Amino acid sequence: MRRTALAALCLAAAATASLTGCLPGEDKADSKPKGPFAGLTGGEIADRAVKATSNASSLRMKGDIMDDDGSRIDLDMALDKKGRCAGTMSADGQGEAQLMMNGDTLYMKYDEEFLRAQDEDAPKEETDGVVAMLAGKWTKMSAKGADAKDIAGFCDLDTVLADFEDVSSDATRGKAATVDGTPAIVLHEKDGKDTYTLSVATEGKPYLLKVVSRSAKDPGTITFSDFDTPVPAETPKGKILDLDALGG
């Protein structure tokens, strides 16, 4: 299976971390801010959002990012600081894989379309065999193994948010907005020709709710929600195929 597609989940962290340390811009809204965060610059609001989001014990990330090979990775993942995660992913809209990590074990289940897309360059007979063995079935492997380490690292929220530490943003203030019904303020970042927008909650804790990257290299949109909500990473029911045992 194509490692790059699975490892691309880790890029979600980069999609947000890339917004820090960008070049300053100009926005008239910074001169006389009103309402939520009155008196704060866009950069100060962004720094508060980074701190609040980093302090969350868990969250949900949903959206799309670009893989190293140019594929679009759609993901919907809940993860926490205890190394638990649960969600789905797909590459270029071709099928879906479910994944879940609980303790030292990574569980995954793939549909047929996903498996065929990942093995599209392999001989048909080989792909048919993979589909017959794996499609629609839960599998498991050690989270410490080489094939699982990229996703296992992603499943730890502290690892994903590590680049949030010691940031200093030059974001500028934009207009009010809502993200999935939550009131927010939009902030703008610029780095050369690349532009980014951040949406920060204006009610309750100033969580980062949405990031939109218009970077030519790493375009994508990620939303954040379900802060401090338990991750539904229960061990799958029924028969589970042990990939480590098969590989041994």
Coordinates of N, CA, C and O in Angstrom, one line a residue, residues 33-217:
P33 N -9.9 48.2 16.5 CA -10.7 47.0 16.7 C -11.9 47.2 17.7 O -11.8 47.9 18.6
K34 N -13.0 46.6 17.4 CA -14.2 46.6 18.2 C -14.7 45.2 18.5 O -14.3 44.3 17.8
G35 N -15.6 45.1 19.5 CA -16.2 43.8 19.7 C -15.2 42.8 20.4 O -14.3 43.2 21.1
P36 N -15.4 41.5 20.1 CA -14.5 40.5 20.7 C -13.0 40.8 20.4 O -12.7 41.2 19.3
F37 N -12.2 40.6 21.4 CA -10.7 40.8 21.2 C -10.4 42.3 21.0 O -9.4 42.6 20.4
A38 N -11.3 43.2 21.5 CA -11.0 44.6 21.3 C -9.7 45.0 21.9 O -9.3 44.6 23.0
G39 N -8.9 45.8 21.1 CA -7.6 46.2 21.6 C -6.5 45.3 21.2 O -5.3 45.6 21.5
L40 N -6.8 44.1 20.7 CA -5.8 43.1 20.4 C -5.5 43.2 18.8 O -6.4 43.3 18.0
T41 N -4.3 43.0 18.5 CA -3.9 42.9 17.1 C -4.3 41.5 16.6 O -4.5 40.6 17.3
G42 N -4.3 41.3 15.2 CA -4.5 40.0 14.7 C -3.5 39.0 15.1 O -3.8 37.8 15.4
G43 N -2.2 39.4 15.2 CA -1.2 38.5 15.7 C -1.4 38.1 17.1 O -1.2 36.9 17.5
E44 N -1.9 39.0 18.0 CA -2.1 38.6 19.4 C -3.3 37.7 19.5 O -3.3 36.7 20.3
I45 N -4.3 37.8 18.6 CA -5.4 36.9 18.6 C -5.0 35.5 18.2 O -5.4 34.5 18.8
A46 N -4.2 35.5 17.1 CA -3.7 34.3 16.6 C -2.8 33.5 17.7 O -3.0 32.3 17.8
D47 N -2.0 34.3 18.4 CA -1.2 33.6 19.4 C -2.1 33.1 20.5 O -1.8 32.0 21.1
R48 N -3.2 33.8 20.9 CA -4.1 33.2 21.9 C -4.8 32.0 21.4 O -5.0 31.0 22.1
A49 N -5.1 32.0 20.1 CA -5.8 30.8 19.5 C -4.9 29.6 19.5 O -5.3 28.5 19.8
V50 N -3.6 29.8 19.2 CA -2.6 28.7 19.2 C -2.5 28.2 20.6 O -2.4 26.9 20.8
K51 N -2.4 29.0 21.6 CA -2.3 28.6 23.0 C -3.5 27.8 23.4 O -3.3 26.7 24.0
A52 N -4.7 28.3 23.2 CA -5.9 27.6 23.6 C -6.0 26.3 22.9 O -6.4 25.2 23.5
T53 N -5.7 26.2 21.6 CA -5.8 25.0 20.9 C -4.8 24.0 21.4 O -5.1 22.8 21.5
S54 N -3.6 24.4 21.7 CA -2.6 23.5 22.1 C -2.9 22.9 23.5 O -2.4 21.9 23.9
N55 N -3.7 23.7 24.3 CA -4.0 23.2 25.6 C -5.2 22.3 25.6 O -5.5 21.7 26.7
A56 N -5.9 22.1 24.5 CA -7.0 21.2 24.5 C -6.5 19.7 24.7 O -5.5 19.3 24.2
S57 N -7.3 18.9 25.4 CA -6.9 17.6 25.6 C -7.2 16.7 24.5 O -6.6 15.6 24.3
S58 N -8.2 17.1 23.6 CA -8.5 16.4 22.4 C -9.2 17.3 21.4 O -9.7 18.4 21.8
L59 N -9.3 16.9 20.2 CA -10.0 17.7 19.2 C -10.3 16.9 18.0 O -9.8 15.7 17.8
R60 N -11.1 17.4 17.1 CA -11.4 16.8 15.8 C -10.9 17.6 14.7 O -11.1 18.8 14.6
M61 N -10.2 17.0 13.7 CA -9.7 17.7 12.5 C -10.4 17.1 11.3 O -10.5 15.9 11.1
K62 N -11.0 18.0 10.5 CA -11.7 17.6 9.3 C -11.3 18.5 8.1 O -11.3 19.7 8.3
G63 N -11.1 17.9 7.0 CA -10.8 18.8 5.8 C -10.0 18.0 4.8 O -10.0 16.8 4.6
D64 N -9.2 18.8 4.0 CA -8.4 18.2 2.9 C -7.1 18.9 2.9 O -6.9 20.1 3.1
I65 N -6.0 18.1 2.6 CA -4.7 18.6 2.5 C -4.1 17.9 1.2 O -4.6 17.0 0.6
M66 N -2.9 18.4 0.8 CA -2.2 17.8 -0.3 C -1.1 16.9 0.1 O -0.3 17.2 1.0
D67 N -1.0 15.7 -0.5 CA 0.1 14.8 -0.3 C 1.3 15.2 -1.0 O 1.3 16.1 -1.9
D68 N 2.5 14.6 -0.7 CA 3.7 15.0 -1.4 C 3.7 14.7 -2.9 O 4.4 15.4 -3.6
D69 N 2.9 13.8 -3.3 CA 2.8 13.5 -4.7 C 1.7 14.2 -5.4 O 1.4 13.9 -6.6
G70 N 1.0 15.1 -4.7 CA 0.0 15.9 -5.3 C -1.4 15.4 -5.2 O -2.4 15.9 -5.7
S71 N -1.6 14.3 -4.5 CA -2.9 13.7 -4.2 C -3.6 14.5 -3.2 O -3.0 15.1 -2.2
R72 N -5.0 14.6 -3.3 CA -5.7 15.3 -2.2 C -6.2 14.3 -1.2 O -6.8 13.2 -1.5
I73 N -5.8 14.5 0.0 CA -6.2 13.6 1.2 C -7.3 14.3 1.9 O -7.2 15.4 2.5
D74 N -8.5 13.6 2.0 CA -9.6 14.0 2.8 C -9.5 13.3 4.1 O -9.4 12.0 4.1
L75 N -9.7 14.0 5.2 CA -9.6 13.3 6.5 C -10.6 13.9 7.4 O -11.1 15.0 7.4
D76 N -11.0 13.0 8.4 CA -11.9 13.4 9.5 C -11.5 12.6 10.6 O -11.8 11.4 10.7
M77 N -10.7 13.2 11.5 CA -10.1 12.5 12.6 C -10.3 13.2 14.0 O -10.2 14.4 14.1
A78 N -10.6 12.3 15.0 CA -10.6 12.8 16.4 C -9.3 12.2 17.0 O -9.0 11.0 16.8
L79 N -8.6 13.0 17.8 CA -7.4 12.5 18.5 C -7.2 13.2 19.8 O -7.7 14.3 20.0
D80 N -6.4 12.6 20.7 CA -6.2 13.2 22.0 C -4.7 13.1 22.4 O -3.9 12.6 21.6
K81 N -4.4 13.6 23.6 CA -3.1 13.6 24.1 C -2.7 12.3 24.8 O -1.6 12.2 25.3
K82 N -3.5 11.3 24.7 CA -3.2 10.0 25.2 C -2.9 9.0 24.1 O -2.8 7.8 24.4
G83 N -2.8 9.5 22.9 CA -2.4 8.6 21.8 C -3.6 7.8 21.2 O -3.4 6.9 20.5
R84 N -4.8 8.3 21.4 CA -6.0 7.6 20.8 C -6.4 8.5 19.7 O -6.4 9.7 19.7
C85 N -6.9 7.8 18.6 CA -7.5 8.5 17.5 C -8.5 7.6 16.8 O -8.5 6.4 17.0
A86 N -9.4 8.2 16.1 CA -10.5 7.5 15.4 C -11.0 8.4 14.3 O -11.2 9.6 14.5
G87 N -11.2 7.8 13.1 CA -11.7 8.6 12.0 C -11.6 7.9 10.6 O -11.4 6.7 10.6
T88 N -11.6 8.7 9.6 CA -11.6 8.2 8.2 C -10.7 9.0 7.4 O -10.4 10.2 7.7
M89 N -10.2 8.5 6.3 CA -9.4 9.2 5.3 C -9.6 8.6 3.9 O -10.1 7.5 3.7
S90 N -9.4 9.4 2.9 CA -9.4 8.9 1.5 C -8.4 9.7 0.7 O -8.0 10.8 1.1
A91 N -8.0 9.2 -0.5 CA -7.1 9.9 -1.4 C -7.8 10.1 -2.7 O -8.3 9.2 -3.3
D92 N -7.8 11.4 -3.1 CA -8.5 11.8 -4.3 C -9.9 11.4 -4.4 O -10.4 11.1 -5.5
G93 N -10.6 11.2 -3.3 CA -12.0 10.8 -3.3 C -12.2 9.4 -3.7 O -13.3 9.0 -4.0
Q94 N -11.2 8.6 -3.7 CA -11.3 7.2 -4.2 C -11.4 6.3 -3.0 O -10.4 5.9 -2.4
G95 N -12.6 5.9 -2.6 CA -12.8 5.0 -1.5 C -12.5 5.7 -0.1 O -12.3 6.9 0.0
E96 N -12.5 4.8 0.9 CA -12.3 5.3 2.3 C -11.6 4.3 3.1 O -11.8 3.0 2.9
A97 N -10.8 4.7 4.0 CA -10.2 3.9 5.0 C -10.6 4.4 6.4 O -10.6 5.6 6.7
Q98 N -11.0 3.5 7.3 CA -11.3 3.8 8.7 C -10.0 3.5 9.5 O -9.4 2.5 9.2
L99 N -9.7 4.3 10.5 CA -8.6 4.0 11.3 C -8.9 4.3 12.8 O -9.7 5.2 13.1
M100 N -8.2 3.6 13.7 CA -8.5 3.8 15.1 C -7.2 3.3 15.8 O -6.6 2.3 15.4
M101 N -6.8 4.0 16.8 CA -5.7 3.6 17.6 C -6.1 3.7 19.1 O -6.6 4.7 19.5
N102 N -5.8 2.6 19.8 CA -6.1 2.5 21.2 C -4.9 1.8 21.9 O -4.7 0.6 21.6
G103 N -4.2 2.5 22.7 CA -3.0 1.8 23.3 C -1.9 1.7 22.3 O -1.6 2.6 21.5
D104 N -1.3 0.5 22.2 CA -0.2 0.3 21.2 C -0.6 -0.4 20.0 O 0.2 -1.0 19.2
T105 N -1.9 -0.4 19.7 CA -2.4 -1.1 18.5 C -3.2 -0.2 17.6 O -4.0 0.6 18.0
L106 N -2.8 -0.3 16.3 CA -3.5 0.5 15.2 C -4.4 -0.4 14.5 O -4.0 -1.5 14.0
Y107 N -5.7 0.0 14.4 CA -6.7 -0.7 13.6 C -7.1 0.0 12.4 O -7.3 1.3 12.4
M108 N -7.2 -0.7 11.2 CA -7.6 0.0 10.0 C -8.6 -0.9 9.2 O -8.5 -2.2 9.3
K109 N -9.5 -0.3 8.5 CA -10.4 -1.0 7.7 C -10.6 -0.3 6.3 O -10.9 0.9 6.4
Y110 N -10.4 -0.9 5.2 CA -10.4 -0.3 3.9 C -11.5 -0.8 3.1 O -11.9 -2.0 3.1
D111 N -12.2 0.0 2.3 CA -13.1 -0.5 1.3 C -12.4 -0.8 0.0 O -11.2 -0.5 -0.2
E112 N -13.1 -1.5 -0.9 CA -12.5 -2.0 -2.1 C -11.9 -0.9 -3.0 O -10.8 -1.0 -3.5
E113 N -12.7 0.2 -3.1 CA -12.2 1.3 -4.0 C -10.9 1.9 -3.5 O -10.0 2.2 -4.3
F114 N -10.8 2.0 -2.2 CA -9.6 2.6 -1.6 C -8.4 1.6 -1.9 O -7.3 2.1 -2.3
L115 N -8.6 0.3 -1.7 CA -7.5 -0.6 -1.9 C -7.1 -0.6 -3.4 O -5.9 -0.7 -3.7
R116 N -8.0 -0.6 -4.3 CA -7.6 -0.6 -5.7 C -6.9 0.6 -6.1 O -6.0 0.6 -7.0
A117 N -7.3 1.8 -5.6 CA -6.7 3.0 -5.9 C -5.2 3.0 -5.4 O -4.3 3.6 -6.1
Q118 N -5.0 2.5 -4.3 CA -3.6 2.5 -3.7 C -2.7 1.5 -4.5 O -1.5 1.7 -4.5
D119 N -3.3 0.4 -5.0 CA -2.5 -0.6 -5.7 C -2.7 -0.5 -7.2 O -2.6 -1.6 -7.9
E120 N -3.0 0.6 -7.8 CA -3.4 0.7 -9.2 C -2.3 0.4 -10.2 O -2.5 0.0 -11.3
D121 N -1.0 0.4 -9.7 CA 0.1 0.1 -10.6 C 0.5 -1.4 -10.5 O 1.4 -1.9 -11.2
A122 N -0.1 -2.1 -9.6 CA 0.2 -3.5 -9.3 C -0.6 -4.4 -10.3 O -1.6 -4.0 -10.9
P123 N -0.1 -5.6 -10.6 CA -0.8 -6.5 -11.5 C -2.2 -6.8 -10.9 O -2.4 -6.8 -9.7
K124 N -3.2 -6.9 -11.8 CA -4.6 -7.1 -11.4 C -4.8 -8.3 -10.5 O -5.5 -8.2 -9.5
E125 N -4.1 -9.4 -10.8 CA -4.2 -10.6 -9.9 C -3.8 -10.3 -8.5 O -4.4 -10.7 -7.5
E126 N -2.7 -9.5 -8.4 CA -2.2 -9.2 -7.0 C -3.2 -8.3 -6.3 O -3.5 -8.5 -5.1
T127 N -3.7 -7.3 -7.0 CA -4.7 -6.4 -6.4 C -5.9 -7.1 -6.0 O -6.5 -6.9 -4.9
D128 N -6.4 -8.0 -6.9 CA -7.6 -8.8 -6.5 C -7.4 -9.6 -5.2 O -8.3 -9.7 -4.4
G129 N -6.2 -10.1 -5.1 CA -5.8 -10.9 -3.9 C -5.9 -10.0 -2.6 O -6.4 -10.4 -1.6
V130 N -5.3 -8.8 -2.7 CA -5.3 -7.8 -1.6 C -6.8 -7.5 -1.3 O -7.2 -7.4 -0.1
V131 N -7.6 -7.2 -2.3 CA -9.0 -6.8 -2.0 C -9.7 -8.0 -1.4 O -10.5 -7.8 -0.4
A132 N -9.5 -9.2 -1.8 CA -10.2 -10.4 -1.3 C -9.8 -10.6 0.2 O -10.7 -11.0 1.0
M133 N -8.6 -10.3 0.5 CA -8.1 -10.5 1.9 C -8.5 -9.4 2.8 O -8.8 -9.6 4.0
L134 N -8.5 -8.1 2.4 CA -8.6 -7.0 3.3 C -10.0 -6.2 3.2 O -10.4 -5.6 4.2
A135 N -10.6 -6.1 2.0 CA -11.7 -5.2 1.9 C -12.8 -5.5 2.9 O -13.3 -6.6 3.1
G136 N -13.2 -4.4 3.6 CA -14.3 -4.5 4.5 C -14.0 -5.2 5.8 O -14.9 -5.4 6.6
K137 N -12.7 -5.5 6.1 CA -12.4 -6.2 7.3 C -11.5 -5.3 8.2 O -10.6 -4.7 7.7
W138 N -11.7 -5.4 9.5 CA -10.8 -4.7 10.4 C -9.4 -5.5 10.4 O -9.4 -6.7 10.5
T139 N -8.4 -4.7 10.4 CA -7.0 -5.2 10.5 C -6.4 -4.6 11.7 O -6.8 -3.5 12.2
K140 N -5.3 -5.2 12.2 CA -4.6 -4.6 13.3 C -3.1 -4.8 13.1 O -2.7 -5.7 12.4
M141 N -2.3 -3.9 13.6 CA -0.8 -4.0 13.6 C -0.3 -3.2 14.8 O -1.0 -2.3 15.4
S142 N 0.9 -3.5 15.2 CA 1.6 -2.8 16.3 C 1.8 -1.4 15.9 O 2.3 -1.1 14.8
A143 N 1.4 -0.4 16.8 CA 1.6 1.0 16.5 C 3.1 1.4 16.5 O 3.5 2.4 16.0
K144 N 3.9 0.5 17.0 CA 5.4 0.7 17.1 C 6.1 0.2 15.9 O 7.3 0.4 15.7
G145 N 5.4 -0.5 15.0 CA 6.0 -1.1 13.8 C 6.3 0.0 12.7 O 5.7 1.1 12.7
A146 N 7.2 -0.4 11.8 CA 7.6 0.6 10.7 C 6.4 1.0 9.9 O 6.4 2.2 9.5
D147 N 5.5 0.1 9.6 CA 4.4 0.4 8.7 C 3.3 1.3 9.4 O 2.5 1.9 8.7
A148 N 3.4 1.4 10.7 CA 2.4 2.2 11.4 C 2.9 3.4 12.1 O 2.1 4.3 12.5
K149 N 4.2 3.7 12.1 CA 4.7 4.7 12.9 C 4.3 6.1 12.5 O 4.1 7.0 13.3
D150 N 4.1 6.3 11.2 CA 3.6 7.7 10.7 C 2.3 8.0 11.3 O 2.0 9.1 11.8
I151 N 1.3 7.1 11.2 CA 0.0 7.3 11.7 C 0.0 7.3 13.2 O -0.7 8.1 13.8
A152 N 0.8 6.5 13.8 CA 0.8 6.4 15.2 C 1.3 7.7 15.8 O 0.8 8.2 16.8
G153 N 2.3 8.4 15.2 CA 2.7 9.7 15.6 C 1.6 10.7 15.4 O 1.5 11.6 16.3
F154 N 0.9 10.6 14.3 CA -0.2 11.6 14.1 C -1.3 11.5 15.2 O -1.9 12.4 15.5
C155 N -1.5 10.3 15.7 CA -2.6 10.0 16.6 C -2.3 10.7 18.0 O -3.2 10.7 18.8
D156 N -1.1 11.1 18.2 CA -0.8 11.8 19.5 C -1.0 13.3 19.3 O -0.2 13.9 18.5
L157 N -1.9 14.0 20.0 CA -2.2 15.4 19.7 C -1.0 16.3 20.1 O -0.8 17.3 19.5
D158 N -0.2 15.9 21.1 CA 1.0 16.6 21.5 C 1.9 16.7 20.3 O 2.6 17.7 20.0
T159 N 2.1 15.6 19.6 CA 3.0 15.5 18.5 C 2.5 16.4 17.3 O 3.2 17.1 16.7
V160 N 1.2 16.3 17.1 CA 0.6 17.1 16.0 C 0.7 18.6 16.2 O 1.0 19.3 15.3
L161 N 0.6 19.0 17.5 CA 0.6 20.4 17.8 C 2.0 20.9 18.3 O 2.1 22.0 18.7
A162 N 3.0 20.1 18.1 CA 4.3 20.4 18.6 C 4.8 21.7 18.1 O 5.5 22.5 18.8
D163 N 4.6 22.0 16.8 CA 5.1 23.2 16.1 C 4.3 24.4 16.6 O 4.6 25.5 16.1
F164 N 3.3 24.3 17.4 CA 2.6 25.5 17.9 C 3.3 26.2 19.0 O 2.9 27.3 19.3
E165 N 4.3 25.6 19.5 CA 5.0 26.2 20.7 C 5.9 27.3 20.2 O 6.5 27.3 19.1
D166 N 5.9 28.4 21.0 CA 6.8 29.5 20.8 C 6.6 30.2 19.5 O 7.6 30.4 18.7
V167 N 5.4 30.4 19.1 CA 5.1 31.1 17.8 C 4.9 32.6 18.0 O 4.6 33.0 19.1
S168 N 5.0 33.3 17.0 CA 4.8 34.7 17.0 C 4.2 35.1 15.6 O 4.8 35.1 14.6
S169 N 2.8 35.3 15.6 CA 2.1 35.5 14.4 C 2.0 37.0 14.0 O 1.9 37.9 14.8
D170 N 2.1 37.3 12.7 CA 1.9 38.6 12.2 C 0.5 38.7 11.5 O 0.3 39.5 10.5
A171 N -0.5 38.0 11.9 CA -1.8 38.0 11.3 C -2.5 39.3 11.4 O -2.2 40.1 12.4
T172 N -3.3 39.7 10.5 CA -4.1 40.9 10.6 C -5.6 40.6 10.7 O -6.0 39.5 10.3
R173 N -6.3 41.4 11.4 CA -7.7 41.2 11.6 C -8.6 41.3 10.4 O -8.3 42.2 9.6
G174 N -9.6 40.5 10.3 CA -10.5 40.6 9.2 C -12.0 40.7 9.8 O -12.2 41.2 10.8
K175 N -12.9 40.2 9.0 CA -14.3 40.3 9.4 C -14.8 39.2 10.3 O -14.2 38.2 10.5
A176 N -16.0 39.5 10.9 CA -16.6 38.4 11.7 C -17.2 37.4 10.8 O -17.5 37.6 9.6
A177 N -17.3 36.1 11.3 CA -17.8 35.0 10.5 C -18.4 34.0 11.5 O -18.3 34.2 12.7
T178 N -18.8 32.9 10.9 CA -19.2 31.7 11.7 C -18.6 30.5 11.1 O -18.5 30.4 9.9
V179 N -18.2 29.5 12.0 CA -17.7 28.3 11.5 C -18.6 27.2 12.2 O -18.5 27.0 13.4
D180 N -19.4 26.5 11.4 CA -20.3 25.5 11.9 C -21.1 26.0 13.0 O -21.3 25.3 14.0
G181 N -21.6 27.2 12.9 CA -22.5 27.9 13.8 C -21.8 28.6 15.0 O -22.5 29.2 15.8
T182 N -20.5 28.5 15.1 CA -19.7 29.2 16.1 C -19.2 30.5 15.7 O -18.5 30.6 14.6
P183 N -19.6 31.6 16.4 CA -19.1 32.9 16.0 C -17.6 33.0 16.0 O -16.9 32.4 16.9
A184 N -17.0 33.7 15.0 CA -15.5 33.7 14.9 C -15.1 35.0 14.3 O -15.9 35.8 13.7
I185 N -13.8 35.3 14.4 CA -13.2 36.4 13.7 C -12.2 35.8 12.7 O -11.5 34.8 13.0
V186 N -12.1 36.3 11.5 CA -11.2 35.9 10.5 C -9.9 36.7 10.5 O -9.9 37.9 10.6
L187 N -8.8 36.0 10.5 CA -7.5 36.6 10.5 C -6.8 36.2 9.2 O -7.1 35.2 8.6
H188 N -5.9 37.1 8.7 CA -5.2 36.9 7.4 C -3.7 36.8 7.6 O -3.1 37.6 8.4
E189 N -3.1 35.9 7.0 CA -1.6 35.7 7.0 C -1.1 35.8 5.5 O -1.8 35.4 4.6
K190 N 0.1 36.2 5.3 CA 0.7 36.2 4.0 C 2.2 35.9 4.1 O 2.9 36.3 5.0
D191 N 2.6 35.0 3.2 CA 4.0 34.6 3.1 C 4.4 34.6 1.6 O 4.1 33.6 0.9
G192 N 4.9 35.7 1.1 CA 5.2 35.8 -0.3 C 3.9 35.8 -1.1 O 3.0 36.6 -0.8
K193 N 3.8 34.9 -2.0 CA 2.6 34.8 -2.8 C 1.5 34.0 -2.2 O 0.3 33.9 -2.6
D194 N 1.9 33.3 -1.1 CA 0.9 32.4 -0.4 C 0.1 33.2 0.6 O 0.6 34.0 1.4
T195 N -1.2 32.9 0.7 CA -2.1 33.5 1.6 C -2.8 32.5 2.4 O -3.1 31.4 2.0
Y196 N -3.2 32.8 3.7 CA -3.8 31.9 4.6 C -4.9 32.7 5.4 O -4.7 33.9 5.6
T197 N -6.0 32.1 5.7 CA -6.9 32.7 6.7 C -7.1 31.7 7.8 O -7.2 30.5 7.7
L198 N -7.3 32.3 9.0 CA -7.6 31.6 10.2 C -8.9 32.1 10.8 O -9.1 33.3 10.8
S199 N -9.7 31.2 11.3 CA -10.9 31.6 12.0 C -10.8 31.2 13.4 O -10.5 30.0 13.7
V200 N -11.0 32.2 14.3 CA -10.8 32.0 15.7 C -12.1 32.2 16.5 O -12.8 33.2 16.2
A201 N -12.5 31.3 17.4 CA -13.7 31.5 18.1 C -13.8 32.7 18.9 O -12.8 33.1 19.6
T202 N -14.9 33.5 18.9 CA -15.0 34.7 19.7 C -15.9 34.5 20.9 O -16.1 35.4 21.7
E203 N -16.4 33.3 21.1 CA -17.2 32.9 22.3 C -16.5 31.8 23.0 O -16.1 30.8 22.3
G204 N -16.5 31.8 24.3 CA -15.8 30.7 25.0 C -14.3 30.9 24.8 O -13.7 32.0 24.6
K205 N -13.6 29.8 24.8 CA -12.1 29.8 24.6 C -11.8 30.2 23.2 O -12.5 29.7 22.3
P206 N -10.7 30.9 22.9 CA -10.4 31.3 21.6 C -9.7 30.2 20.7 O -8.6 30.4 20.2
Y207 N -10.5 29.1 20.5 CA -9.9 28.0 19.8 C -9.8 28.4 18.3 O -10.6 29.2 17.7
L208 N -8.8 27.8 17.7 CA -8.7 27.9 16.2 C -9.7 26.9 15.6 O -9.7 25.7 15.9
L209 N -10.6 27.5 14.8 CA -11.7 26.7 14.3 C -11.5 26.3 12.8 O -12.1 25.3 12.4
K210 N -10.8 27.1 12.1 CA -10.6 26.8 10.6 C -9.3 27.4 10.1 O -9.0 28.6 10.5
V211 N -8.7 26.7 9.2 CA -7.5 27.2 8.5 C -7.7 26.9 7.1 O -8.0 25.8 6.7
V212 N -7.5 28.0 6.2 CA -7.6 27.8 4.8 C -6.2 28.2 4.2 O -5.8 29.4 4.4
S213 N -5.5 27.3 3.6 CA -4.3 27.6 2.9 C -4.5 27.8 1.4 O -5.0 26.9 0.8
R214 N -4.0 28.9 0.9 CA -4.0 29.1 -0.6 C -2.6 29.1 -1.1 O -2.3 29.7 -2.1
S215 N -1.8 28.3 -0.4 CA -0.4 28.1 -0.9 C -0.4 27.3 -2.2 O -1.2 26.3 -2.3
A216 N 0.4 27.6 -3.1 CA 0.4 26.8 -4.4 C 1.0 25.4 -4.1 O 0.6 24.5 -4.8
K217 N 1.8 25.3 -3.1 CA 2.4 24.0 -2.8 C 1.5 23.2 -1.9 O 1.4 21.9 -2.1

